[in-house]
Short mmCIF file of C-alpha atoms in Angstrom, two decimals:
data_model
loop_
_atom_site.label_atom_id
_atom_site.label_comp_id
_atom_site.label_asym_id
_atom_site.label_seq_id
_atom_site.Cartn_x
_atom_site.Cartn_y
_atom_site.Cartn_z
CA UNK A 1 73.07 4.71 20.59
CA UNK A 2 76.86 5.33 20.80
CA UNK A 3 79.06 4.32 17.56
CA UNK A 4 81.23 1.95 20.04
CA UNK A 5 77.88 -0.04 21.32
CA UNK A 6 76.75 -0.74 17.76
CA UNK A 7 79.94 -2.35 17.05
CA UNK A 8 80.12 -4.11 20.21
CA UNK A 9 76.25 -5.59 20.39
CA UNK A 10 76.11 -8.97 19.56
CA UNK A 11 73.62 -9.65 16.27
CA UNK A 12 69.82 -8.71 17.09
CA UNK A 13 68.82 -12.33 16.85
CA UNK A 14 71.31 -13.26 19.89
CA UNK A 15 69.72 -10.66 21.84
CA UNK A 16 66.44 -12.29 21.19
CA UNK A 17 67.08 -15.56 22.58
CA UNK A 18 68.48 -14.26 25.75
CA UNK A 19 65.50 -11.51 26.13
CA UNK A 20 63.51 -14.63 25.59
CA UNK A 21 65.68 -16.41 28.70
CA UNK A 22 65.32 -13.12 31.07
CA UNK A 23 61.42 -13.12 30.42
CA UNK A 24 61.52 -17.04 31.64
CA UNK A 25 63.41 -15.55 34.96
CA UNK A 26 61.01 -12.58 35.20
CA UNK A 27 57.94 -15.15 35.15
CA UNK A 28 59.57 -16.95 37.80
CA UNK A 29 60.83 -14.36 39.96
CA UNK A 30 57.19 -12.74 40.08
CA UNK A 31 55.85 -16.00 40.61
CA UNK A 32 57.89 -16.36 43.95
CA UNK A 33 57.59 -13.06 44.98
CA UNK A 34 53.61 -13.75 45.08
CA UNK A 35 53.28 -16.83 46.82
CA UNK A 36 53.38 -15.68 50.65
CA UNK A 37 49.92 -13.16 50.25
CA UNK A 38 47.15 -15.55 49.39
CA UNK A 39 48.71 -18.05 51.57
CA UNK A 40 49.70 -15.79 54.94
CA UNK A 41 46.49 -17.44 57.13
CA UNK A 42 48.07 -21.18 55.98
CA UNK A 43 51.48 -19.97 56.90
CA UNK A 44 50.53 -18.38 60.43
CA UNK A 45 48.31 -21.46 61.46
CA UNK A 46 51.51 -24.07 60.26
CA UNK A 47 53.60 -21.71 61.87
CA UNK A 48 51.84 -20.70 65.27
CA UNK A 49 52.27 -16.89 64.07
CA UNK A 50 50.59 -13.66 65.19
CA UNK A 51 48.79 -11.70 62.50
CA UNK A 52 51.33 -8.62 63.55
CA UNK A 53 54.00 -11.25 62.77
CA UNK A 54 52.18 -12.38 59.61
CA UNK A 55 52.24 -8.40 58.51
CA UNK A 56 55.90 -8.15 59.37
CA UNK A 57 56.61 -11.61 57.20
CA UNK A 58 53.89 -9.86 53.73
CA UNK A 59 56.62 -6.55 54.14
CA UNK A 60 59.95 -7.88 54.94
CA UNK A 61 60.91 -8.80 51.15
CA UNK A 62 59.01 -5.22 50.06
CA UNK A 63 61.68 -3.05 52.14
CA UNK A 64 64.34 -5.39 50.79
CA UNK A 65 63.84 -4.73 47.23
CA UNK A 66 63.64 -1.37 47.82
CA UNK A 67 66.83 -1.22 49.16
CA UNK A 68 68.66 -3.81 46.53
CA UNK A 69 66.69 -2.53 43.60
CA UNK A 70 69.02 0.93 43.19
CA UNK A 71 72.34 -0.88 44.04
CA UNK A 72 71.70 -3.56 41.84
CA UNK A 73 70.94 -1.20 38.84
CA UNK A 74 73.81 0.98 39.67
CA UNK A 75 76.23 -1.87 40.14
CA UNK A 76 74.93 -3.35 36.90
CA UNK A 77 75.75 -0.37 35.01
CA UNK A 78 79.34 0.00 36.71
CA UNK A 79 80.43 -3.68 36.42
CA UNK A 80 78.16 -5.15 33.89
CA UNK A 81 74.59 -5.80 33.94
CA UNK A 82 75.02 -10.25 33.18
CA UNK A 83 77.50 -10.22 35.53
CA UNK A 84 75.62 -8.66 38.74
CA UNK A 85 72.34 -10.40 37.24
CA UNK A 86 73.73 -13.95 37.65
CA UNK A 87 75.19 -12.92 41.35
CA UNK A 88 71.72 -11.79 42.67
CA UNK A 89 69.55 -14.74 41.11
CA UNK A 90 72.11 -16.97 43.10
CA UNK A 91 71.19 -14.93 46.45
CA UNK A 92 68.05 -14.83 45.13
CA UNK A 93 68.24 -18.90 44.91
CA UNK A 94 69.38 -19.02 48.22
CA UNK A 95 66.80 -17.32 49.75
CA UNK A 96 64.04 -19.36 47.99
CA UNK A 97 65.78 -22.55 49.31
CA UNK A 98 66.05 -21.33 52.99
CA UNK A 99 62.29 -20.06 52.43
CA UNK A 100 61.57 -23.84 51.46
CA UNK A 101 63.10 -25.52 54.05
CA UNK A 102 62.29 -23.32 56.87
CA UNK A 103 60.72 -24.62 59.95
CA UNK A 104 60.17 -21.66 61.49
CA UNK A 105 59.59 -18.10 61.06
CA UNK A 106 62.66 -16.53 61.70
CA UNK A 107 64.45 -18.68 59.14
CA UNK A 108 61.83 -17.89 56.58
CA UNK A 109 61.92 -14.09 57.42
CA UNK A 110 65.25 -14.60 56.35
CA UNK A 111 64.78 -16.41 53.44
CA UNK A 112 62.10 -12.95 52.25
CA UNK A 113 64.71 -11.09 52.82
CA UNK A 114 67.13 -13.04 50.67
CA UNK A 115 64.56 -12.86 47.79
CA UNK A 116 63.97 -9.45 48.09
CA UNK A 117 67.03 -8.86 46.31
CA UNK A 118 64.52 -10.14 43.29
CA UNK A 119 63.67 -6.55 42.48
CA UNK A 120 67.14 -5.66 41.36
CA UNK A 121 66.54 -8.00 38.43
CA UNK A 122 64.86 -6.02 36.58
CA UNK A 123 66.60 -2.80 36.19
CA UNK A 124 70.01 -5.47 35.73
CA UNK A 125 67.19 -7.29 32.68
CA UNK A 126 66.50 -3.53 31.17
CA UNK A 127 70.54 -3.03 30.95
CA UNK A 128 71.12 -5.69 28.94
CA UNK A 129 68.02 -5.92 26.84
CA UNK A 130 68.85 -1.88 25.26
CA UNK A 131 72.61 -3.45 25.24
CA UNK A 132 72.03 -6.27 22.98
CA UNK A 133 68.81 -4.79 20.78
CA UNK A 134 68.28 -2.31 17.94
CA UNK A 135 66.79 0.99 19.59
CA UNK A 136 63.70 0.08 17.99
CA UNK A 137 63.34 -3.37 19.96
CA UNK A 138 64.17 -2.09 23.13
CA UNK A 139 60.69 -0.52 23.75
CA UNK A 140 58.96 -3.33 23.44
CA UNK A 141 61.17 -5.75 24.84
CA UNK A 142 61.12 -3.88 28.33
CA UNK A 143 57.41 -4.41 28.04
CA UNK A 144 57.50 -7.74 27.68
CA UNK A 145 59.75 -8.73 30.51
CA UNK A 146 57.72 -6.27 32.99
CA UNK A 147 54.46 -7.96 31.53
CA UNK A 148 55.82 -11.36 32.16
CA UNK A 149 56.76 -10.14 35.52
CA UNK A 150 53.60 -9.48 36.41
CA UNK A 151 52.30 -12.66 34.83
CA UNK A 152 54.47 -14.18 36.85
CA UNK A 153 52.67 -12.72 40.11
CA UNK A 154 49.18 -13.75 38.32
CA UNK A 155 50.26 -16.89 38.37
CA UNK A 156 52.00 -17.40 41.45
CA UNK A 157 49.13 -16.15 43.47
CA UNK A 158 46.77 -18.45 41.83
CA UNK A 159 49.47 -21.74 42.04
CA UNK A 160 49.76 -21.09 45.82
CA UNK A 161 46.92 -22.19 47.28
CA UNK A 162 46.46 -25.15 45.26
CA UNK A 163 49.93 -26.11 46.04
CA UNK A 164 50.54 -25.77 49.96
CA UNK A 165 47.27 -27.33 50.40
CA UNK A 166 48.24 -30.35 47.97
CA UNK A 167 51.94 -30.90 48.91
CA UNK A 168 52.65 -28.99 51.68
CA UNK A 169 53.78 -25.34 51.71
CA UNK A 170 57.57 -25.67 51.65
CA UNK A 171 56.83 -26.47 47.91
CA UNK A 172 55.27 -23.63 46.54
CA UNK A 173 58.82 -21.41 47.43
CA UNK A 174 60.69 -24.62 45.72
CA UNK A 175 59.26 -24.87 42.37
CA UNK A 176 59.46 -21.52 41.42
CA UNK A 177 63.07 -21.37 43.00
CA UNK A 178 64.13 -24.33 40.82
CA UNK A 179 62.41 -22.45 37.52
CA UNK A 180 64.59 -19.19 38.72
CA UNK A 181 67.94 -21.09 38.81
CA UNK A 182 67.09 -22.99 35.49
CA UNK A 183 66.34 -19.82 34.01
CA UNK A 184 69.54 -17.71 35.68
CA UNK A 185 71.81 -21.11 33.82
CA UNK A 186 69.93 -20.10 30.70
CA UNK A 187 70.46 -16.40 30.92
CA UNK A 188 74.11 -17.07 32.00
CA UNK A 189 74.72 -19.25 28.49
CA UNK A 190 72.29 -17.50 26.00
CA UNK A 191 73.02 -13.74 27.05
CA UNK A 192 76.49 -12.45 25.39
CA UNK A 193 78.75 -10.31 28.43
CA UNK A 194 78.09 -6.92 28.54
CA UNK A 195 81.17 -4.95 29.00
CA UNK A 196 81.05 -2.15 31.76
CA UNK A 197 79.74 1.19 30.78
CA UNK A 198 83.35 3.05 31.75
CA UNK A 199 86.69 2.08 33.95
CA UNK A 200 86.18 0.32 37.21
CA UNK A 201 85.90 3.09 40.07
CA UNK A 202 85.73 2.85 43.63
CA UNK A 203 82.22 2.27 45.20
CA UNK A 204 80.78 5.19 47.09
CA UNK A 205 80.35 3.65 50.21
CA UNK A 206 79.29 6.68 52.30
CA UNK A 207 76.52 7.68 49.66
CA UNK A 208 74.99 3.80 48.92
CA UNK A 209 74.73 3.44 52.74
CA UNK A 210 72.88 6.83 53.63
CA UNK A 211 70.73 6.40 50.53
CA UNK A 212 69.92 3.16 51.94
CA UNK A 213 69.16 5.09 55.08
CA UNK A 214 67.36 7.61 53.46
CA UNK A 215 64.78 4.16 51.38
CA UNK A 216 64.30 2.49 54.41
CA UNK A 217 62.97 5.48 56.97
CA UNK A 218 60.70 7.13 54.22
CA UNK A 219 59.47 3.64 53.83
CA UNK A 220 58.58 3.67 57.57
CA UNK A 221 57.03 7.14 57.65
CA UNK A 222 54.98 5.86 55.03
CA UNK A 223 54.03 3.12 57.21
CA UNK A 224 53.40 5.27 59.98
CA UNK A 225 51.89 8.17 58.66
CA UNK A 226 48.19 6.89 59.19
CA UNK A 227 49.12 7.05 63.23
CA UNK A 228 50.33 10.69 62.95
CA UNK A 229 47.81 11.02 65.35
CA UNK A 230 48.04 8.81 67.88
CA UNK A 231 52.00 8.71 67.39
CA UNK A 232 52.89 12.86 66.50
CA UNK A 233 56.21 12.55 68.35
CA UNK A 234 57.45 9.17 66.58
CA UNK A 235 56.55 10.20 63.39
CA UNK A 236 58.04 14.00 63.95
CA UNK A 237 61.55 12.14 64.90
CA UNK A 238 61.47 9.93 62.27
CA UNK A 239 60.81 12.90 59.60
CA UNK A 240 64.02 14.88 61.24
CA UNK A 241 65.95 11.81 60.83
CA UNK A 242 64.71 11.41 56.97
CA UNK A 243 65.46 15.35 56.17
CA UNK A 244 69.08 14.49 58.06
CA UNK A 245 69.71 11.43 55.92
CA UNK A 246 68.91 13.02 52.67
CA UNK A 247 71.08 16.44 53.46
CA UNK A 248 73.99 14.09 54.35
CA UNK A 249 73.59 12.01 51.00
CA UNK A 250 73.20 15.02 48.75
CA UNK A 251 75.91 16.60 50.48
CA UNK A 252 77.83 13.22 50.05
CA UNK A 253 77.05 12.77 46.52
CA UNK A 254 78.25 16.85 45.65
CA UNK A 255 81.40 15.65 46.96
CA UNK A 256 82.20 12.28 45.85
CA UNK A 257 84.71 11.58 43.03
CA UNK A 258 82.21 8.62 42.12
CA UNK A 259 79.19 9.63 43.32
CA UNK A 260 76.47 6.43 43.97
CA UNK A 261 74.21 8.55 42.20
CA UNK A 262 74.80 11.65 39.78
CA UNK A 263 72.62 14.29 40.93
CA UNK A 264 72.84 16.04 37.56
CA UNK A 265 70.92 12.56 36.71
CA UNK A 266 68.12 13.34 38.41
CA UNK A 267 68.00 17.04 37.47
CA UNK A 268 66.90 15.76 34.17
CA UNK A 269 63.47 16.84 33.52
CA UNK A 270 62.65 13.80 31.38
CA UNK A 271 63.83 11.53 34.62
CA UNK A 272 62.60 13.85 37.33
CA UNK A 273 59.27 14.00 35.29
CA UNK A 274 59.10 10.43 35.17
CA UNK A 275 59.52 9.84 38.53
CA UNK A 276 56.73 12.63 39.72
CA UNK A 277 54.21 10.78 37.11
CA UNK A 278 55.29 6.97 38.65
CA UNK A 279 54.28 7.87 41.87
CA UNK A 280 51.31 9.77 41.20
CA UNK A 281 50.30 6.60 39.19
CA UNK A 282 50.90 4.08 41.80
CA UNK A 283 49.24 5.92 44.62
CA UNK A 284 46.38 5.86 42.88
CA UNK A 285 46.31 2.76 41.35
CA UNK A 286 47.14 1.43 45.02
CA UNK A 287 43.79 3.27 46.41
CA UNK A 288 41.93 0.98 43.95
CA UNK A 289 43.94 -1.77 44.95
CA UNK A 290 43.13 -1.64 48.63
CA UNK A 291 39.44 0.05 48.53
CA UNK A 292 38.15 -2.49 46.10
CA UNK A 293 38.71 -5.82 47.68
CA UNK A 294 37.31 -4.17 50.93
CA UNK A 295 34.36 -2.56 48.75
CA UNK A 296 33.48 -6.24 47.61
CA UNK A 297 33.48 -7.10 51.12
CA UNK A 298 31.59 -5.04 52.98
CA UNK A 299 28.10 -5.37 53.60
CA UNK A 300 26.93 -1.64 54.43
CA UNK A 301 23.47 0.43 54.72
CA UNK A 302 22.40 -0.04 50.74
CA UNK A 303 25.87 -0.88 49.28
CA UNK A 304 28.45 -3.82 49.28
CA UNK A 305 28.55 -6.90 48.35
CA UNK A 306 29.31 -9.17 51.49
CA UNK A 307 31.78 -11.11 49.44
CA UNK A 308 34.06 -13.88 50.59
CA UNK A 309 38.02 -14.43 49.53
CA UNK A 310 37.20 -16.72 46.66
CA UNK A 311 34.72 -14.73 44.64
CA UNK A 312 36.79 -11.64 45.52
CA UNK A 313 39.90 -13.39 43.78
CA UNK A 314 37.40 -14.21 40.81
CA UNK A 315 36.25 -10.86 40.66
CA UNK A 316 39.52 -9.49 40.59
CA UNK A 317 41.44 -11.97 38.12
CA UNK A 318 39.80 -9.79 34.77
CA UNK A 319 42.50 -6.85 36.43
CA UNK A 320 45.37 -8.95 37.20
CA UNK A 321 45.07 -9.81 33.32
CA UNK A 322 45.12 -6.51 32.43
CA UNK A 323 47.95 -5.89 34.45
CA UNK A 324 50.16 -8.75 32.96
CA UNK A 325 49.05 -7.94 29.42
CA UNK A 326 49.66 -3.54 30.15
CA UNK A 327 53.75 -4.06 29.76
CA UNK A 328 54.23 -5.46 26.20
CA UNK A 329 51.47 -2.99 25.73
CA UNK A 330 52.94 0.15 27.27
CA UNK A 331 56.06 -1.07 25.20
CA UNK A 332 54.06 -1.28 21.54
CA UNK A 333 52.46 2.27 22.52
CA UNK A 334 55.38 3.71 23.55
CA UNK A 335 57.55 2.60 20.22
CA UNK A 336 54.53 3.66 18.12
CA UNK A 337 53.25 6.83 19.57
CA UNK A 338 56.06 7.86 22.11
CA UNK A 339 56.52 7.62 25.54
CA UNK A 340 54.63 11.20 26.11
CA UNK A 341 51.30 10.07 24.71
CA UNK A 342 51.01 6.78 25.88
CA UNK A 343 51.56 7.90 29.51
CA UNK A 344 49.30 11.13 28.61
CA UNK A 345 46.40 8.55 27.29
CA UNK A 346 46.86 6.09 30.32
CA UNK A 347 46.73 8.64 33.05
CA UNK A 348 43.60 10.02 31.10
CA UNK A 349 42.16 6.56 31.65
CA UNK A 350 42.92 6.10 34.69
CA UNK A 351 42.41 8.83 36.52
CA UNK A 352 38.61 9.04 34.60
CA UNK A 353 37.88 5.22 35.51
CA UNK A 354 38.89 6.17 39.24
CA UNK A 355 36.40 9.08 39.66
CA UNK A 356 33.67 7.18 37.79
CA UNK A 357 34.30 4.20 40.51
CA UNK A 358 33.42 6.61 42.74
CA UNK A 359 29.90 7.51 41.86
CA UNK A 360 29.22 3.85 39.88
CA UNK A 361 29.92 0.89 41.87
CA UNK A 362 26.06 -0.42 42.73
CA UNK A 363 26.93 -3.58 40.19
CA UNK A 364 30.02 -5.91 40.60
CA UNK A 365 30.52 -6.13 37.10
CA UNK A 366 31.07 -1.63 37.63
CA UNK A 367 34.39 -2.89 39.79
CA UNK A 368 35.41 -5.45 38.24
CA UNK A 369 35.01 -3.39 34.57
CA UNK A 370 36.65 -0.46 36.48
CA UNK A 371 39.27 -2.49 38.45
CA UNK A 372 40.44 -4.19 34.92
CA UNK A 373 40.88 -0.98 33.68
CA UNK A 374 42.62 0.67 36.23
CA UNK A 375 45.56 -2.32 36.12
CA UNK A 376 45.59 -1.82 32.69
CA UNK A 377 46.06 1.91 32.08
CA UNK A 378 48.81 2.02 35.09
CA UNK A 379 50.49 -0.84 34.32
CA UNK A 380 50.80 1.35 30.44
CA UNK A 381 51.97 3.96 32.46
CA UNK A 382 54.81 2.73 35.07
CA UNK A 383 56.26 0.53 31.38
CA UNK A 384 56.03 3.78 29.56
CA UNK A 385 58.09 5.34 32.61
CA UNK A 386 60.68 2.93 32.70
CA UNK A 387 61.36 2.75 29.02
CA UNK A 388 61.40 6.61 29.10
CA UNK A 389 63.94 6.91 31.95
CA UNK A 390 65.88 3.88 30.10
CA UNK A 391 65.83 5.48 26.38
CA UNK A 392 66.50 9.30 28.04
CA UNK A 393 70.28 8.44 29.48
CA UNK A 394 73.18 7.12 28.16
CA UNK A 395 74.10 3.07 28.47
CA UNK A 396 76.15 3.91 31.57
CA UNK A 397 73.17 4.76 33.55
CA UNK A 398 70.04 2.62 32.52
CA UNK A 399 70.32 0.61 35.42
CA UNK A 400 70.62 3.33 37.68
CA UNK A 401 67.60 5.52 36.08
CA UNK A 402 65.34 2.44 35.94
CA UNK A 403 65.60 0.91 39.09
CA UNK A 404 65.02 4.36 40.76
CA UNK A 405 61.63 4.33 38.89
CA UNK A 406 60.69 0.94 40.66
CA UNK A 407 61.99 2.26 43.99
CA UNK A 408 59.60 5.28 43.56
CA UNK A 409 56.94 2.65 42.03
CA UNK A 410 57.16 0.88 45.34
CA UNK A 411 57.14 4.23 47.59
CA UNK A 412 54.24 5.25 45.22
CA UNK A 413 52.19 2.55 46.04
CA UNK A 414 53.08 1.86 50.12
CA UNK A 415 51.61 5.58 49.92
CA UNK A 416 48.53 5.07 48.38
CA UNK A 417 47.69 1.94 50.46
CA UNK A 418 48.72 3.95 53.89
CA UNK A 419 46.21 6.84 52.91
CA UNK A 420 43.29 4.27 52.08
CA UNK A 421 43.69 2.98 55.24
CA UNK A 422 43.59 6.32 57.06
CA UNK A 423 40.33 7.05 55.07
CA UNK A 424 38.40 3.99 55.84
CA UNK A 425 39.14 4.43 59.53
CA UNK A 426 38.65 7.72 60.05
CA UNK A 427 35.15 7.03 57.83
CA UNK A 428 34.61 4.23 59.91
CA UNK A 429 31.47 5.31 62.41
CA UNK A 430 32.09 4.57 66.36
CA UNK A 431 30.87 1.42 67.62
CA UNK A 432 30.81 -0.34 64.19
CA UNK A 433 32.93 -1.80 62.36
CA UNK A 434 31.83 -1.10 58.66
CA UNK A 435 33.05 2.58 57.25
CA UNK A 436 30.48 4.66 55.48
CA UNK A 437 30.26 4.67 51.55
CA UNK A 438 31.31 8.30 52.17
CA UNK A 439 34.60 7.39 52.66
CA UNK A 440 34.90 4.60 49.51
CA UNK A 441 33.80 8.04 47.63
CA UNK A 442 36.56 10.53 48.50
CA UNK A 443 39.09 8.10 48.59
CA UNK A 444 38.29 7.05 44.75
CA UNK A 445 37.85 10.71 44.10
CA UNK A 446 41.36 12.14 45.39
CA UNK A 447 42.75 9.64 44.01
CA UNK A 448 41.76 10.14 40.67
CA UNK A 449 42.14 13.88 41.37
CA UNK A 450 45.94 13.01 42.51
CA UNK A 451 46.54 10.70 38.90
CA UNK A 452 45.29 13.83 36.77
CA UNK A 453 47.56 16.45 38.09
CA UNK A 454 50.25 14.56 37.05
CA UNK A 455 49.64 14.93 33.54
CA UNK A 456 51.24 18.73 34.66
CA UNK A 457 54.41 16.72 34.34
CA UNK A 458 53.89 15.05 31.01
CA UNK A 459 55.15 17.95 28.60
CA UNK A 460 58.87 17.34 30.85
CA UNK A 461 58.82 13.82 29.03
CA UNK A 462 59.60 15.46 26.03
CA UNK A 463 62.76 17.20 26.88
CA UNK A 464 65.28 13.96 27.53
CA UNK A 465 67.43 12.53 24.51
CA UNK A 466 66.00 9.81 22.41
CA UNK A 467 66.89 6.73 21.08
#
C-alpha cells in the first residue's frame, strides 16, 4: 500500500464499523436477489405467466448485473467507491420498490432489471474495504462480505416461500428492499469518503458501450449454444457479431486516452490467471449445481431418488451452508497460506469430490456429502480469486479487477449450466423422458476433468504484486 493511502485511511477501527455496515447491505442485497427462484410457479400462477416468460423474468436481473457489475467497479475506482455505492443501492431501492408494487409482469421485469445493478456492489464494497483496512484485514474482510452475500441468498430463498404464501408476494421484494436502504443510510454515515484513485477523466464512452456489447451477446451464445444444432446459422451470426464487438473494443481501448479498461490490466498473469481459474471453477461447480437437483429427482432403471421440491431443498441446504460459510473462509486461508494454495487446495477438492460423484451417488447422503463439499471448496476458490485480483493491482483499479472476476464468475457458471443441459438431452433416450445415468456420469466427470486443468494456471498467481 502506497505511502499517500496510509496517511489518508481513516483509523482501522472506523473501517471496521463500516465493513460491518457493507456486510448488513451484502446480506440484504443477496437476500433480494434470491427471492424470485423458489417462488417463480407462485409468481406465474398470480401473474397469468408462461413458463418461457417465467425463464425470461429468473434471467433478466442475471444479464443486468453482468452488464453493471464492470461499470460500477470501474466508476468506483475513477470517482470513488462510497460515492457510486450509495448511487446504485438507491437504483437498486428503486427497483425493489417497483418489484413490490408491480401488478404485472412487465413492471416487475423492470423492477429485475433495476436490481440487477445489485452486482456492482460488491466490487464498489471490495474498494473501500482495502481503502479503509490494514493489508492484513483486507483478506479476510472480502471474505466476509462475499460470505454474507451468499448468506444472504441462503436466506432469502428459504424466507420466500414462507412469506408470499403468508402476506402476499409483493412483500418478500419489500422487506429486504427496506433492510437494503437502512443499510445503504448506514454505510453512507459509518463509511469515511474515499477520495478518487487519480484526476477526474473523461468516460470512455465508445469502449463501456461495446464492452457492454461484447457481455451481453457472449451471454446469449452461452444461452444458445445447447441449440447449435437445431439453430447453426443463429448461433454462427451471433459468434461473428461477438468476434466484431470484441475487435472494435480492443481496438477502442488501444486508442483511448482513458481507456474503460487498461488492457495492460488484463495482461497481468496474476489477473489473467485468475480469471482462467474463476471460470473453470464455476463451470464446474454449476454442472453440480444443475445435475444434482435433477439427480435427486429422477426416478431411472436402478438409480434416482424420485424426490419432490421440498426434500430436494432439505437435501441441498448442508451446501448452501457451505457456500455462505466458504468466503470468510477463502479469506482466513488466503491471509494465512496465500492466495496460490488455497485456490490450489480447493480446486484439488473440488475437482476430486466431482469425479467421485460420478461413480458414488447410490445413497443421498453421497450428494448431499458431495454437494456440501463442492459449494464449499468453490466458494474458497472464486473468494481466493477476488482477493487475489484485488491485492495484485494498485488502489486505482480494485474495482475494475474485481468486478471483472464476478462478470467471468457469472459467464463461468451460465456455461456450465448450458452444457449440463446439452448432456442430459442428448443422454435422454427417444420416447422417454428420463436421461440415462450415462449421461449424470460424463457430465460429473468432464467437469471435474475441466476444474483440474485449471490448476495449469495456479503457478501465474504467484507472479502479481502483493500486499
Amino acid at each position: 500500500m502506497d505511502v499517500m493511502s496510509s496517511t489518508l485511511a481513516p483509523p482501522a477501527r472506523i473501517g471496521k464499523v463500516g465493513v460491518g455496515a457493507l456486510g448488513m447491505l451484502a446480506a440484504a442485497t443477496g437476500t433480494l436477489e434470491s427471492v424470485v427462484a423458489p417462488t417463480l410457479p407462485l409468481l406465474q400462477r398470480e401473474l397469468s405467466i408462461s413458463p418461457a416468460q417465467g425463464a425470461l423474468l429468473s434471467v433478466v436481473m442475471l444479464v443486468t448485473g453482468a452488464l453493471v457489475a464492470p461499470v460500477a467497479g470501474i466508476m468506483g475506482d475513477r470517482r470513488g467507491g462510497k460515492r457510486v455505492l450509495i448511487r446504485l443501492m438507491a437504483v437498486v431501492s428503486a427497483g425493489g420498490l417497483v418489484s413490490a408494487l408491480a401488478p404485472n409482469l412487465p413492471v416487475l421485469l423492470a423492477g429485475q432489471v433495476l436490481q440487477g445493478a445489485m452486482v456492482g456492489a460488491m466490487p464498489l464494497s471490495f474498494i473501500l474495504v482495502r481503502k479503509h483496512l490494514p493489508p492484513g484485514q483486507t483478506q479476510v474482510a472480502i471474505g466476509v462480505v462475499s460470505g454474507l452475500f451468499v448468506g444472504g441468498g441462503m436466506l432469502g430463498t428459504l424466507i420466500a416461500g414462507p412469506i408470499a404464501e403468508g402476506l402476499s408476494r409483493h412483500w418478500m421484494f419489500a422487506i429486504p428492499t427496506l433492510v437494503i436502504i437502512l443499510s445503504t443510510l448506514l454505510v453512507h454515515v459509518l463509511m469515511p469518503d474515499d477520495p478518487p484513485a487519480g484526476a477526474a477523466t473523461r468516460i470512455d464512452w465508445p469502449g463501456l458501450v461495446l464492452l457492454s456489447g461484447v457481455l451481453l451477446t457472449l451471454m446469449l451464445v452461452l444461452a444458445m449454444a445447447a441449440d447449435i444444432g437445431s439453430q447453426p446459422i443463429a448461433v454462427g451470426a451471433l459468434v461473428v457479431v461477438l468476434a466484431a464487438l470484441v475487435t472494435g473494443w480492443v481496438t477502442v481501448e488501444r486508442r483511448a486516452a482513458s481507456p474503460i479498461v487498461d488492457l495492460r490490466l488484463l495482461a497481468q498473469p496474476a489477473i489473467w490467471g485468475s480469471y482462467v481459474i474463476t471460470f473453470a471453477v464455476c463451470a464446474g461447480t454449476a454442472v453440480s449445481m444443475f445435475l444434482v437437483p435433477q439427480l435427486f429427482a429422477v426416478s431411472g432403471d436402478g438409480y434416482g431418488f424420485g424426490a419432490g421440491s421440498t426434500d430436494i431443498g432439505r437435501y441441498l441446504l448442508p451446501g448452501t451452508v457451505m457456500a455462505a460459510v466458504s468466503g470468510p473462509l477463502g479469506g482466513i486461508a488466503a491471509r494465512r497460506f496465500g492466495a496460490s494454495t488455497a485456490v490450489a487446495t480447493g480446486i484439488g477438492v473440488l475437482s476430486a469430490t466431482l469425479v467421485a460423484v460420478a461413480f458414488v451417488h447410490t445413497e443421498v447422503w453421497h450428494l448431499v456429502v458431495g454437494k456440501a463439499l463442492i459449494a464449499l471448496a468453490s466458494g474458497v476458490c472464486v473468494t481466493a480469486m477476488v482477493i487475489k485480483a484485488a491485492t495484485s493491482v494498485d488502489h486505482g483499479n480494485t474495482g475494475t479487477a474485481t468486478s471483472l472476476v464476478l462478470v467471468v464468475r457469472v459467464l463461468g457458471f451460465a456455461a456450465g449450466a448450458q452444457v449440463s443441459g446439452a448432456f442430459l438431452t442428448a443422454g435422454t433416450p427417444a420416447g422417454t423422458d428420463v436421461p440415462a445415468e450415462s449421461a449424470f456420469v460424463i457430465g460429473f466427470v468432464i467437469a471435474g476433468a475441466v476444474t483440474a486443468l485449471s490448476l495449469l494456471a495456479v503457478r501465474t498467481l504467484s507472479k502479481g504484486a502483493k500486499e
